[in-house]
PDB file of C-alpha atoms and ligand atoms in Angstrom:
ATOM      1  CA  UNK A   6     165.276 128.089  32.291  1.00  0.00           C
ATOM      2  CA  UNK A   7     163.811 131.659  32.117  1.00  0.00           C
ATOM      3  CA  UNK A   8     163.920 131.957  35.472  1.00  0.00           C
ATOM      4  CA  UNK A   9     167.470 131.387  36.019  1.00  0.00           C
ATOM      5  CA  UNK A  10     168.263 134.176  33.992  1.00  0.00           C
ATOM      6  CA  UNK A  11     167.974 136.503  36.805  1.00  0.00           C
ATOM      7  CA  UNK A  12     169.403 134.462  39.428  1.00  0.00           C
ATOM      8  CA  UNK A  13     172.980 134.866  41.116  1.00  0.00           C
ATOM      9  CA  UNK A  14     175.783 132.210  41.133  1.00  0.00           C
ATOM     10  CA  UNK A  15     174.754 130.879  44.440  1.00  0.00           C
ATOM     11  CA  UNK A  16     171.145 130.709  43.583  1.00  0.00           C
ATOM     12  CA  UNK A  17     172.164 129.211  40.047  1.00  0.00           C
ATOM     13  CA  UNK A  18     174.263 126.176  41.722  1.00  0.00           C
ATOM     14  CA  UNK A  19     171.264 125.552  43.946  1.00  0.00           C
ATOM     15  CA  UNK A  20     168.620 125.781  41.117  1.00  0.00           C
ATOM     16  CA  UNK A  21     170.794 123.117  39.022  1.00  0.00           C
ATOM     17  CA  UNK A  22     171.169 120.866  42.012  1.00  0.00           C
ATOM     18  CA  UNK A  23     167.460 121.132  42.681  1.00  0.00           C
ATOM     19  CA  UNK A  24     166.544 120.861  39.130  1.00  0.00           C
ATOM     20  CA  UNK A  25     168.481 117.467  38.891  1.00  0.00           C
ATOM     21  CA  UNK A  26     167.974 116.129  42.352  1.00  0.00           C
ATOM     22  CA  UNK A  27     164.399 117.324  43.225  1.00  0.00           C
ATOM     23  CA  UNK A  28     161.265 115.562  42.728  1.00  0.00           C
ATOM     24  CA  UNK A  29     158.754 117.211  40.273  1.00  0.00           C
ATOM     25  CA  UNK A  30     156.674 119.973  42.088  1.00  0.00           C
ATOM     26  CA  UNK A  31     159.480 121.153  44.731  1.00  0.00           C
ATOM     27  CA  UNK A  32     160.211 124.486  44.980  1.00  0.00           C
ATOM     28  CA  UNK A  33     163.776 125.133  42.984  1.00  0.00           C
ATOM     29  CA  UNK A  34     164.654 128.649  44.279  1.00  0.00           C
ATOM     30  CA  UNK A  35     164.849 130.696  48.001  1.00  0.00           C
ATOM     31  CA  UNK A  36     162.409 133.440  46.992  1.00  0.00           C
ATOM     32  CA  UNK A  37     163.974 136.009  49.147  1.00  0.00           C
ATOM     33  CA  UNK A  38     166.965 135.306  46.970  1.00  0.00           C
ATOM     34  CA  UNK A  39     165.309 135.882  43.882  1.00  0.00           C
ATOM     35  CA  UNK A  40     163.341 138.871  44.692  1.00  0.00           C
ATOM     36  CA  UNK A  41     166.481 140.840  46.023  1.00  0.00           C
ATOM     37  CA  UNK A  42     168.662 139.923  42.803  1.00  0.00           C
ATOM     38  CA  UNK A  43     166.122 140.712  40.329  1.00  0.00           C
ATOM     39  CA  UNK A  44     165.345 144.020  39.151  1.00  0.00           C
ATOM     40  CA  UNK A  45     162.564 145.295  38.812  1.00  0.00           C
ATOM     41  CA  UNK A  46     161.441 142.721  41.785  1.00  0.00           C
ATOM     42  CA  UNK A  47     158.297 140.889  40.594  1.00  0.00           C
ATOM     43  CA  UNK A  48     156.543 139.367  44.017  1.00  0.00           C
ATOM     44  CA  UNK A  49     153.453 136.916  43.186  1.00  0.00           C
ATOM     45  CA  UNK A  50     150.779 137.202  45.746  1.00  0.00           C
ATOM     46  CA  UNK A  51     147.767 135.048  45.973  1.00  0.00           C
ATOM     47  CA  UNK A  52     144.921 137.051  46.720  1.00  0.00           C
ATOM     48  CA  UNK A  53     140.896 136.815  46.716  1.00  0.00           C
ATOM     49  CA  UNK A  54     138.980 138.239  43.956  1.00  0.00           C
ATOM     50  CA  UNK A  55     135.445 137.743  45.464  1.00  0.00           C
ATOM     51  CA  UNK A  56     136.043 139.615  49.067  1.00  0.00           C
ATOM     52  CA  UNK A  57     135.037 143.012  49.303  1.00  0.00           C
ATOM     53  CA  UNK A  58     137.163 144.999  51.141  1.00  0.00           C
ATOM     54  CA  UNK A  59     139.947 142.805  51.055  1.00  0.00           C
ATOM     55  CA  UNK A  60     140.566 141.281  47.769  1.00  0.00           C
ATOM     56  CA  UNK A  61     137.631 142.254  45.208  1.00  0.00           C
ATOM     57  CA  UNK A  62     137.638 142.544  41.669  1.00  0.00           C
ATOM     58  CA  UNK A  63     136.219 145.873  40.397  1.00  0.00           C
ATOM     59  CA  UNK A  64     134.364 145.934  37.256  1.00  0.00           C
ATOM     60  CA  UNK A  65     134.150 149.889  37.350  1.00  0.00           C
ATOM     61  CA  UNK A  66     137.827 150.415  37.981  1.00  0.00           C
ATOM     62  CA  UNK A  67     139.003 147.116  36.152  1.00  0.00           C
ATOM     63  CA  UNK A  68     141.239 145.881  39.076  1.00  0.00           C
ATOM     64  CA  UNK A  69     141.545 144.035  42.291  1.00  0.00           C
ATOM     65  CA  UNK A  70     141.077 146.446  45.306  1.00  0.00           C
ATOM     66  CA  UNK A  71     141.056 145.940  49.115  1.00  0.00           C
ATOM     67  CA  UNK A  72     143.135 145.863  51.958  1.00  0.00           C
ATOM     68  CA  UNK A  73     145.054 142.779  51.148  1.00  0.00           C
ATOM     69  CA  UNK A  74     145.885 144.223  48.110  1.00  0.00           C
ATOM     70  CA  UNK A  75     146.876 147.763  49.296  1.00  0.00           C
ATOM     71  CA  UNK A  76     149.004 145.763  52.033  1.00  0.00           C
ATOM     72  CA  UNK A  77     150.515 143.440  49.372  1.00  0.00           C
ATOM     73  CA  UNK A  78     151.518 146.591  47.179  1.00  0.00           C
ATOM     74  CA  UNK A  79     153.191 148.309  49.939  1.00  0.00           C
ATOM     75  CA  UNK A  80     154.931 145.193  51.471  1.00  0.00           C
ATOM     76  CA  UNK A  81     156.026 144.899  47.883  1.00  0.00           C
ATOM     77  CA  UNK A  82     157.887 148.217  47.590  1.00  0.00           C
ATOM     78  CA  UNK A  83     159.319 148.331  51.159  1.00  0.00           C
ATOM     79  CA  UNK A  84     160.923 144.918  50.357  1.00  0.00           C
ATOM     80  CA  UNK A  85     161.989 145.402  47.004  1.00  0.00           C
ATOM     81  CA  UNK A  86     162.257 149.153  46.672  1.00  0.00           C
ATOM     82  CA  UNK A  87     159.911 151.695  44.487  1.00  0.00           C
ATOM     83  CA  UNK A  88     160.307 149.869  40.990  1.00  0.00           C
ATOM     84  CA  UNK A  89     159.307 146.335  42.347  1.00  0.00           C
ATOM     85  CA  UNK A  90     155.867 144.895  41.191  1.00  0.00           C
ATOM     86  CA  UNK A  91     153.245 143.204  43.266  1.00  0.00           C
ATOM     87  CA  UNK A  92     151.585 140.670  40.799  1.00  0.00           C
ATOM     88  CA  UNK A  93     148.271 139.323  41.879  1.00  0.00           C
ATOM     89  CA  UNK A  94     147.230 135.700  41.325  1.00  0.00           C
ATOM     90  CA  UNK A  95     143.617 134.665  42.254  1.00  0.00           C
ATOM     91  CA  UNK A  96     142.979 131.974  44.776  1.00  0.00           C
ATOM     92  CA  UNK A  97     140.137 130.654  46.756  1.00  0.00           C
ATOM     93  CA  UNK A  98     140.192 129.355  50.140  1.00  0.00           C
ATOM     94  CA  UNK A  99     140.241 126.040  48.470  1.00  0.00           C
ATOM     95  CA  UNK A 100     143.112 126.804  46.119  1.00  0.00           C
ATOM     96  CA  UNK A 101     145.655 128.967  47.984  1.00  0.00           C
ATOM     97  CA  UNK A 102     147.343 125.948  49.801  1.00  0.00           C
ATOM     98  CA  UNK A 103     148.271 124.165  46.368  1.00  0.00           C
ATOM     99  CA  UNK A 104     149.419 127.396  44.693  1.00  0.00           C
ATOM    100  CA  UNK A 105     151.776 128.286  47.380  1.00  0.00           C
ATOM    101  CA  UNK A 106     153.068 124.528  47.815  1.00  0.00           C
ATOM    102  CA  UNK A 107     153.592 124.519  43.913  1.00  0.00           C
ATOM    103  CA  UNK A 108     155.506 127.972  43.769  1.00  0.00           C
ATOM    104  CA  UNK A 109     152.982 129.501  41.406  1.00  0.00           C
ATOM    105  CA  UNK A 110     152.676 132.277  44.215  1.00  0.00           C
ATOM    106  CA  UNK A 111     155.295 133.630  46.767  1.00  0.00           C
ATOM    107  CA  UNK A 112     152.845 134.357  49.319  1.00  0.00           C
ATOM    108  CA  UNK A 113     149.117 133.881  50.192  1.00  0.00           C
ATOM    109  CA  UNK A 114     147.667 137.403  51.656  1.00  0.00           C
ATOM    110  CA  UNK A 115     143.904 136.233  51.148  1.00  0.00           C
ATOM    111  CA  UNK A 116     141.972 136.654  54.544  1.00  0.00           C
ATOM    112  CA  UNK A 117     143.938 133.374  55.869  1.00  0.00           C
ATOM    113  CA  UNK A 118     143.672 132.206  59.600  1.00  0.00           C
ATOM    114  CA  UNK A 119     146.532 131.496  61.185  1.00  0.00           C
ATOM    115  CA  UNK A 120     145.713 127.897  62.824  1.00  0.00           C
ATOM    116  CA  UNK A 121     147.905 125.094  64.272  1.00  0.00           C
ATOM    117  CA  UNK A 122     146.774 122.474  61.753  1.00  0.00           C
ATOM    118  CA  UNK A 123     147.671 124.919  58.762  1.00  0.00           C
ATOM    119  CA  UNK A 124     151.322 125.647  60.078  1.00  0.00           C
ATOM    120  CA  UNK A 125     151.971 121.889  59.667  1.00  0.00           C
ATOM    121  CA  UNK A 126     152.335 122.608  56.298  1.00  0.00           C
ATOM    122  CA  UNK A 127     152.943 126.326  55.942  1.00  0.00           C
ATOM    123  CA  UNK A 128     154.628 129.204  58.003  1.00  0.00           C
ATOM    124  CA  UNK A 129     152.687 132.211  58.821  1.00  0.00           C
ATOM    125  CA  UNK A 130     154.035 136.003  59.335  1.00  0.00           C
ATOM    126  CA  UNK A 131     152.750 137.663  62.296  1.00  0.00           C
ATOM    127  CA  UNK A 132     148.932 138.608  62.341  1.00  0.00           C
ATOM    128  CA  UNK A 133     148.031 141.482  60.260  1.00  0.00           C
ATOM    129  CA  UNK A 134     144.328 141.464  60.804  1.00  0.00           C
ATOM    130  CA  UNK A 135     142.560 140.157  63.709  1.00  0.00           C
ATOM    131  CA  UNK A 136     138.878 138.565  62.633  1.00  0.00           C
ATOM    132  CA  UNK A 137     136.376 136.268  64.455  1.00  0.00           C
ATOM    133  CA  UNK A 138     133.706 134.089  62.990  1.00  0.00           C
ATOM    134  CA  UNK A 139     130.089 135.602  62.954  1.00  0.00           C
ATOM    135  CA  UNK A 140     126.560 134.617  61.885  1.00  0.00           C
ATOM    136  CA  UNK A 141     124.652 136.410  59.009  1.00  0.00           C
ATOM    137  CA  UNK A 142     120.836 136.459  58.478  1.00  0.00           C
ATOM    138  CA  UNK A 143     118.494 138.383  56.790  1.00  0.00           C
ATOM    139  CA  UNK A 144     117.099 141.258  58.985  1.00  0.00           C
ATOM    140  CA  UNK A 145     113.494 139.444  59.264  1.00  0.00           C
ATOM    141  CA  UNK A 146     115.003 136.128  60.437  1.00  0.00           C
ATOM    142  CA  UNK A 147     113.579 134.276  63.310  1.00  0.00           C
ATOM    143  CA  UNK A 148     117.100 133.642  64.067  1.00  0.00           C
ATOM    144  CA  UNK A 149     118.278 136.085  66.684  1.00  0.00           C
ATOM    145  CA  UNK A 150     120.815 134.326  68.796  1.00  0.00           C
ATOM    146  CA  UNK A 151     123.376 131.258  68.309  1.00  0.00           C
ATOM    147  CA  UNK A 152     120.775 129.332  70.389  1.00  0.00           C
ATOM    148  CA  UNK A 153     118.541 129.765  67.294  1.00  0.00           C
ATOM    149  CA  UNK A 154     120.674 127.622  65.266  1.00  0.00           C
ATOM    150  CA  UNK A 155     119.063 124.424  66.531  1.00  0.00           C
ATOM    151  CA  UNK A 156     117.865 121.393  64.307  1.00  0.00           C
ATOM    152  CA  UNK A 157     116.970 121.620  60.988  1.00  0.00           C
ATOM    153  CA  UNK A 158     118.483 124.673  59.996  1.00  0.00           C
ATOM    154  CA  UNK A 159     120.979 125.328  57.118  1.00  0.00           C
ATOM    155  CA  UNK A 160     124.110 127.616  57.734  1.00  0.00           C
ATOM    156  CA  UNK A 161     125.947 128.340  54.762  1.00  0.00           C
ATOM    157  CA  UNK A 162     130.046 128.459  54.282  1.00  0.00           C
ATOM    158  CA  UNK A 163     132.832 128.248  51.725  1.00  0.00           C
ATOM    159  CA  UNK A 164     134.974 125.428  51.180  1.00  0.00           C
ATOM    160  CA  UNK A 165     138.326 125.172  52.624  1.00  0.00           C
ATOM    161  CA  UNK A 166     137.765 127.756  55.336  1.00  0.00           C
ATOM    162  CA  UNK A 167     137.579 127.170  59.274  1.00  0.00           C
ATOM    163  CA  UNK A 168     134.099 128.377  59.329  1.00  0.00           C
ATOM    164  CA  UNK A 169     132.170 124.832  58.808  1.00  0.00           C
ATOM    165  CA  UNK A 170     133.833 122.892  61.821  1.00  0.00           C
ATOM    166  CA  UNK A 171     133.604 125.946  63.920  1.00  0.00           C
ATOM    167  CA  UNK A 172     129.826 126.735  63.627  1.00  0.00           C
ATOM    168  CA  UNK A 173     129.512 123.037  64.753  1.00  0.00           C
ATOM    169  CA  UNK A 174     131.253 123.823  67.826  1.00  0.00           C
ATOM    170  CA  UNK A 175     128.677 126.484  69.032  1.00  0.00           C
ATOM    171  CA  UNK A 176     125.462 125.183  67.145  1.00  0.00           C
ATOM    172  CA  UNK A 177     126.076 121.511  66.870  1.00  0.00           C
ATOM    173  CA  UNK A 178     122.879 120.533  65.569  1.00  0.00           C
ATOM    174  CA  UNK A 179     122.967 122.660  62.319  1.00  0.00           C
ATOM    175  CA  UNK A 180     123.246 121.151  59.084  1.00  0.00           C
ATOM    176  CA  UNK A 181     126.486 123.087  56.842  1.00  0.00           C
ATOM    177  CA  UNK A 182     126.477 123.485  53.459  1.00  0.00           C
ATOM    178  CA  UNK A 183     129.658 124.257  52.021  1.00  0.00           C
ATOM    179  CA  UNK A 184     130.014 126.289  48.503  1.00  0.00           C
ATOM    180  CA  UNK A 185     132.782 127.141  46.280  1.00  0.00           C
ATOM    181  CA  UNK A 186     132.597 131.101  46.842  1.00  0.00           C
ATOM    182  CA  UNK A 187     131.246 133.363  49.007  1.00  0.00           C
ATOM    183  CA  UNK A 188     129.150 135.053  46.040  1.00  0.00           C
ATOM    184  CA  UNK A 189     127.738 131.394  45.818  1.00  0.00           C
ATOM    185  CA  UNK A 190     126.902 131.200  49.538  1.00  0.00           C
ATOM    186  CA  UNK A 191     125.434 134.344  49.315  1.00  0.00           C
ATOM    187  CA  UNK A 192     123.280 133.621  46.351  1.00  0.00           C
ATOM    188  CA  UNK A 193     121.808 130.654  48.128  1.00  0.00           C
ATOM    189  CA  UNK A 194     121.253 132.622  51.382  1.00  0.00           C
ATOM    190  CA  UNK A 195     119.281 135.162  49.342  1.00  0.00           C
ATOM    191  CA  UNK A 196     117.375 132.619  47.703  1.00  0.00           C
ATOM    192  CA  UNK A 197     116.302 130.844  50.769  1.00  0.00           C
ATOM    193  CA  UNK A 198     118.683 127.706  50.101  1.00  0.00           C
ATOM    194  CA  UNK A 199     119.991 128.209  53.564  1.00  0.00           C
ATOM    195  CA  UNK A 200     118.846 129.972  57.113  1.00  0.00           C
ATOM    196  CA  UNK A 201     122.485 131.688  57.943  1.00  0.00           C
ATOM    197  CA  UNK A 202     125.957 132.181  56.355  1.00  0.00           C
ATOM    198  CA  UNK A 203     128.707 131.919  58.472  1.00  0.00           C
ATOM    199  CA  UNK A 204     132.504 133.203  58.065  1.00  0.00           C
ATOM    200  CA  UNK A 205     134.672 136.064  59.711  1.00  0.00           C
ATOM    201  CA  UNK A 206     133.053 139.186  60.727  1.00  0.00           C
ATOM    202  CA  UNK A 207     135.225 141.128  58.362  1.00  0.00           C
ATOM    203  CA  UNK A 208     134.247 138.995  55.349  1.00  0.00           C
ATOM    204  CA  UNK A 209     130.519 139.333  56.202  1.00  0.00           C
ATOM    205  CA  UNK A 210     131.099 143.180  56.906  1.00  0.00           C
ATOM    206  CA  UNK A 211     132.040 143.090  53.058  1.00  0.00           C
ATOM    207  CA  UNK A 212     129.106 141.525  52.050  1.00  0.00           C
ATOM    208  CA  UNK A 213     126.794 143.760  54.051  1.00  0.00           C
ATOM    209  CA  UNK A 214     128.200 146.908  52.589  1.00  0.00           C
ATOM    210  CA  UNK A 215     127.034 146.174  49.316  1.00  0.00           C
ATOM    211  CA  UNK A 216     123.778 144.382  50.351  1.00  0.00           C
ATOM    212  CA  UNK A 217     121.356 145.701  52.642  1.00  0.00           C
ATOM    213  CA  UNK A 218     118.849 143.809  54.716  1.00  0.00           C
ATOM    214  CA  UNK A 219     121.443 141.695  56.331  1.00  0.00           C
ATOM    215  CA  UNK A 220     122.923 141.631  59.907  1.00  0.00           C
ATOM    216  CA  UNK A 221     124.939 139.675  62.348  1.00  0.00           C
ATOM    217  CA  UNK A 222     123.508 137.682  65.310  1.00  0.00           C
ATOM    218  CA  UNK A 223     125.146 136.122  68.360  1.00  0.00           C
ATOM    219  CA  UNK A 224     128.378 138.263  68.443  1.00  0.00           C
ATOM    220  CA  UNK A 225     131.800 136.954  67.424  1.00  0.00           C
ATOM    221  CA  UNK A 226     132.502 133.317  68.678  1.00  0.00           C
ATOM    222  CA  UNK A 227     136.239 132.775  67.315  1.00  0.00           C
ATOM    223  CA  UNK A 228     139.438 134.315  67.145  1.00  0.00           C
ATOM    224  CA  UNK A 229     140.782 134.428  63.436  1.00  0.00           C
ATOM    225  CA  UNK A 230     144.054 136.141  63.175  1.00  0.00           C
ATOM    226  CA  UNK A 231     144.912 136.808  59.472  1.00  0.00           C
ATOM    227  CA  UNK A 232     148.400 135.800  58.581  1.00  0.00           C
ATOM    228  CA  UNK A 233     150.749 136.035  55.362  1.00  0.00           C
ATOM    229  CA  UNK A 234     151.394 132.264  54.659  1.00  0.00           C
ATOM    230  CA  UNK A 235     154.643 131.126  52.914  1.00  0.00           C
ATOM    231  CA  UNK A 236     155.689 127.537  51.881  1.00  0.00           C
ATOM    232  CA  UNK A 237     157.577 125.619  54.519  1.00  0.00           C
ATOM    233  CA  UNK A 238     161.535 126.045  54.160  1.00  0.00           C
ATOM    234  CA  UNK A 239     161.386 129.991  53.076  1.00  0.00           C
ATOM    235  CA  UNK A 240     162.609 131.389  56.574  1.00  0.00           C
ATOM    236  CA  UNK A 241     164.459 134.232  54.896  1.00  0.00           C
ATOM    237  CA  UNK A 242     161.404 135.230  52.936  1.00  0.00           C
ATOM    238  CA  UNK A 243     159.162 134.973  55.810  1.00  0.00           C
ATOM    239  CA  UNK A 244     161.807 137.195  58.040  1.00  0.00           C
ATOM    240  CA  UNK A 245     161.721 139.686  55.126  1.00  0.00           C
ATOM    241  CA  UNK A 246     157.838 140.032  55.215  1.00  0.00           C
ATOM    242  CA  UNK A 247     157.638 140.035  59.052  1.00  0.00           C
ATOM    243  CA  UNK A 248     160.359 143.002  58.882  1.00  0.00           C
ATOM    244  CA  UNK A 249     158.429 144.753  56.398  1.00  0.00           C
ATOM    245  CA  UNK A 250     155.404 144.382  58.013  1.00  0.00           C
ATOM    246  CA  UNK A 251     156.914 146.122  61.451  1.00  0.00           C
ATOM    247  CA  UNK A 252     158.354 149.013  59.255  1.00  0.00           C
ATOM    248  CA  UNK A 253     154.788 149.486  57.742  1.00  0.00           C
ATOM    249  CA  UNK A 254     153.571 150.050  61.057  1.00  0.00           C
ATOM    250  CA  UNK A 255     156.090 152.099  62.872  1.00  0.00           C
ATOM    251  CA  UNK A 256     155.936 154.366  59.559  1.00  0.00           C
ATOM    252  CA  UNK A 257     152.149 154.897  59.777  1.00  0.00           C
ATOM    253  CA  UNK A 258     151.704 153.323  56.487  1.00  0.00           C
ATOM    254  CA  UNK A 259     149.601 150.151  57.919  1.00  0.00           C
ATOM    255  CA  UNK A 260     147.068 152.537  59.775  1.00  0.00           C
ATOM    256  CA  UNK A 261     146.451 154.500  56.866  1.00  0.00           C
ATOM    257  CA  UNK A 262     145.625 151.507  54.649  1.00  0.00           C
ATOM    258  CA  UNK A 263     143.398 150.301  57.541  1.00  0.00           C
ATOM    259  CA  UNK A 264     141.716 153.430  57.742  1.00  0.00           C
ATOM    260  CA  UNK A 265     141.055 153.356  54.147  1.00  0.00           C
ATOM    261  CA  UNK A 266     138.788 150.443  54.050  1.00  0.00           C
ATOM    262  CA  UNK A 267     137.129 149.927  57.406  1.00  0.00           C
ATOM    263  CA  UNK A 268     135.167 152.168  59.783  1.00  0.00           C
ATOM    264  CA  UNK A 269     136.222 153.381  62.819  1.00  0.00           C
ATOM    265  CA  UNK A 270     134.544 151.035  65.091  1.00  0.00           C
ATOM    266  CA  UNK A 271     136.718 148.037  63.425  1.00  0.00           C
ATOM    267  CA  UNK A 272     139.470 149.428  64.868  1.00  0.00           C
ATOM    268  CA  UNK A 273     139.615 146.551  67.214  1.00  0.00           C
ATOM    269  CA  UNK A 274     140.669 144.288  64.148  1.00  0.00           C
ATOM    270  CA  UNK A 275     143.924 146.309  63.385  1.00  0.00           C
ATOM    271  CA  UNK A 276     147.125 144.863  64.495  1.00  0.00           C
ATOM    272  CA  UNK A 277     148.056 148.283  65.892  1.00  0.00           C
ATOM    273  CA  UNK A 278     145.589 147.564  68.962  1.00  0.00           C
ATOM    274  CA  UNK A 279     146.883 144.243  69.266  1.00  0.00           C
ATOM    275  CA  UNK A 280     146.169 143.246  73.021  1.00  0.00           C
ATOM    276  CA  UNK A 281     146.748 139.766  73.389  1.00  0.00           C
ATOM    277  CA  UNK A 282     149.446 138.412  70.987  1.00  0.00           C
TER     278      UNK A 282
HETATM  279  N1  LIG B 326     139.469 133.062  57.703  1.00  0.00           N
HETATM  280  C1  LIG B 326     139.041 131.999  57.336  1.00  0.00           C
HETATM  281  C2  LIG B 326     139.797 130.937  56.821  1.00  0.00           C
HETATM  282  O1  LIG B 326     141.062 131.069  56.798  1.00  0.00           O
HETATM  283  C3  LIG B 326     137.929 132.249  56.187  1.00  0.00           C
HETATM  284  C4  LIG B 326     138.369 133.192  55.208  1.00  0.00           C
HETATM  285  C5  LIG B 326     138.531 132.738  53.918  1.00  0.00           C
HETATM  286  O2  LIG B 326     137.689 132.214  53.237  1.00  0.00           O
HETATM  287  O3  LIG B 326     139.771 132.762  53.415  1.00  0.00           O
HETATM  288  O4  LIG B 326     139.623 129.911  56.822  1.00  0.00           O
END
């Protein structure tokens, strides 16, 4: 009952009703209410720890760093004040949905594309980053365009992402090998167990930053807008996130965070330059 300690009367009633009436695994609380009624507030963000530039555990600094991390910290303060704390919980593409559905995290901020299929079980904020899928190969590879991805070629991807099905749309004859994480997929590419690796250009950029000798071929072949995902039934929480995002854009904080992590020519990925949505 530790959580109930910080809740107001309305939430207490709601929590008690939920505890007695709901099935195991159902959310007993309104996240927005919990955050606004606790002091200092803690917001639990599900983030990547293996994705350079977005959410990456730095051994040197002994903390998770990246664009998603800085944006989550800024949103936390904007939403719940300067004393509020952002708590980070490691997720992967495979675990992020169950973790937010069972209430272990309040929101997913983890390079997650807004898709119609995912919208059936989650709600998404407005776009906070615009990515698109690309293909990465060693610089000396014979693969120079998507049309070189023919029969017999193996393309590495990661489980739980949009990448495997999308590469099949542009290169239907390739075989895809889905790994558990980006580090596994990249290790497989390095050791020649695959001919190419595919995921968002932004994630591949993070890998190439740390590993010279690789490049992208064939251009960007999907639109993958990233959104912050919350469980269904958390409308007030989602509104709070969207309002705070708008404020971070309006006061220049969003751009500052973007410029800290991405080169100038990545400007097109920023929601500041949003043209289509
Ligand atoms: N944006 C893609 C997706 O949401 C891949 C990124 C990821 O691995 O999180 O499936």
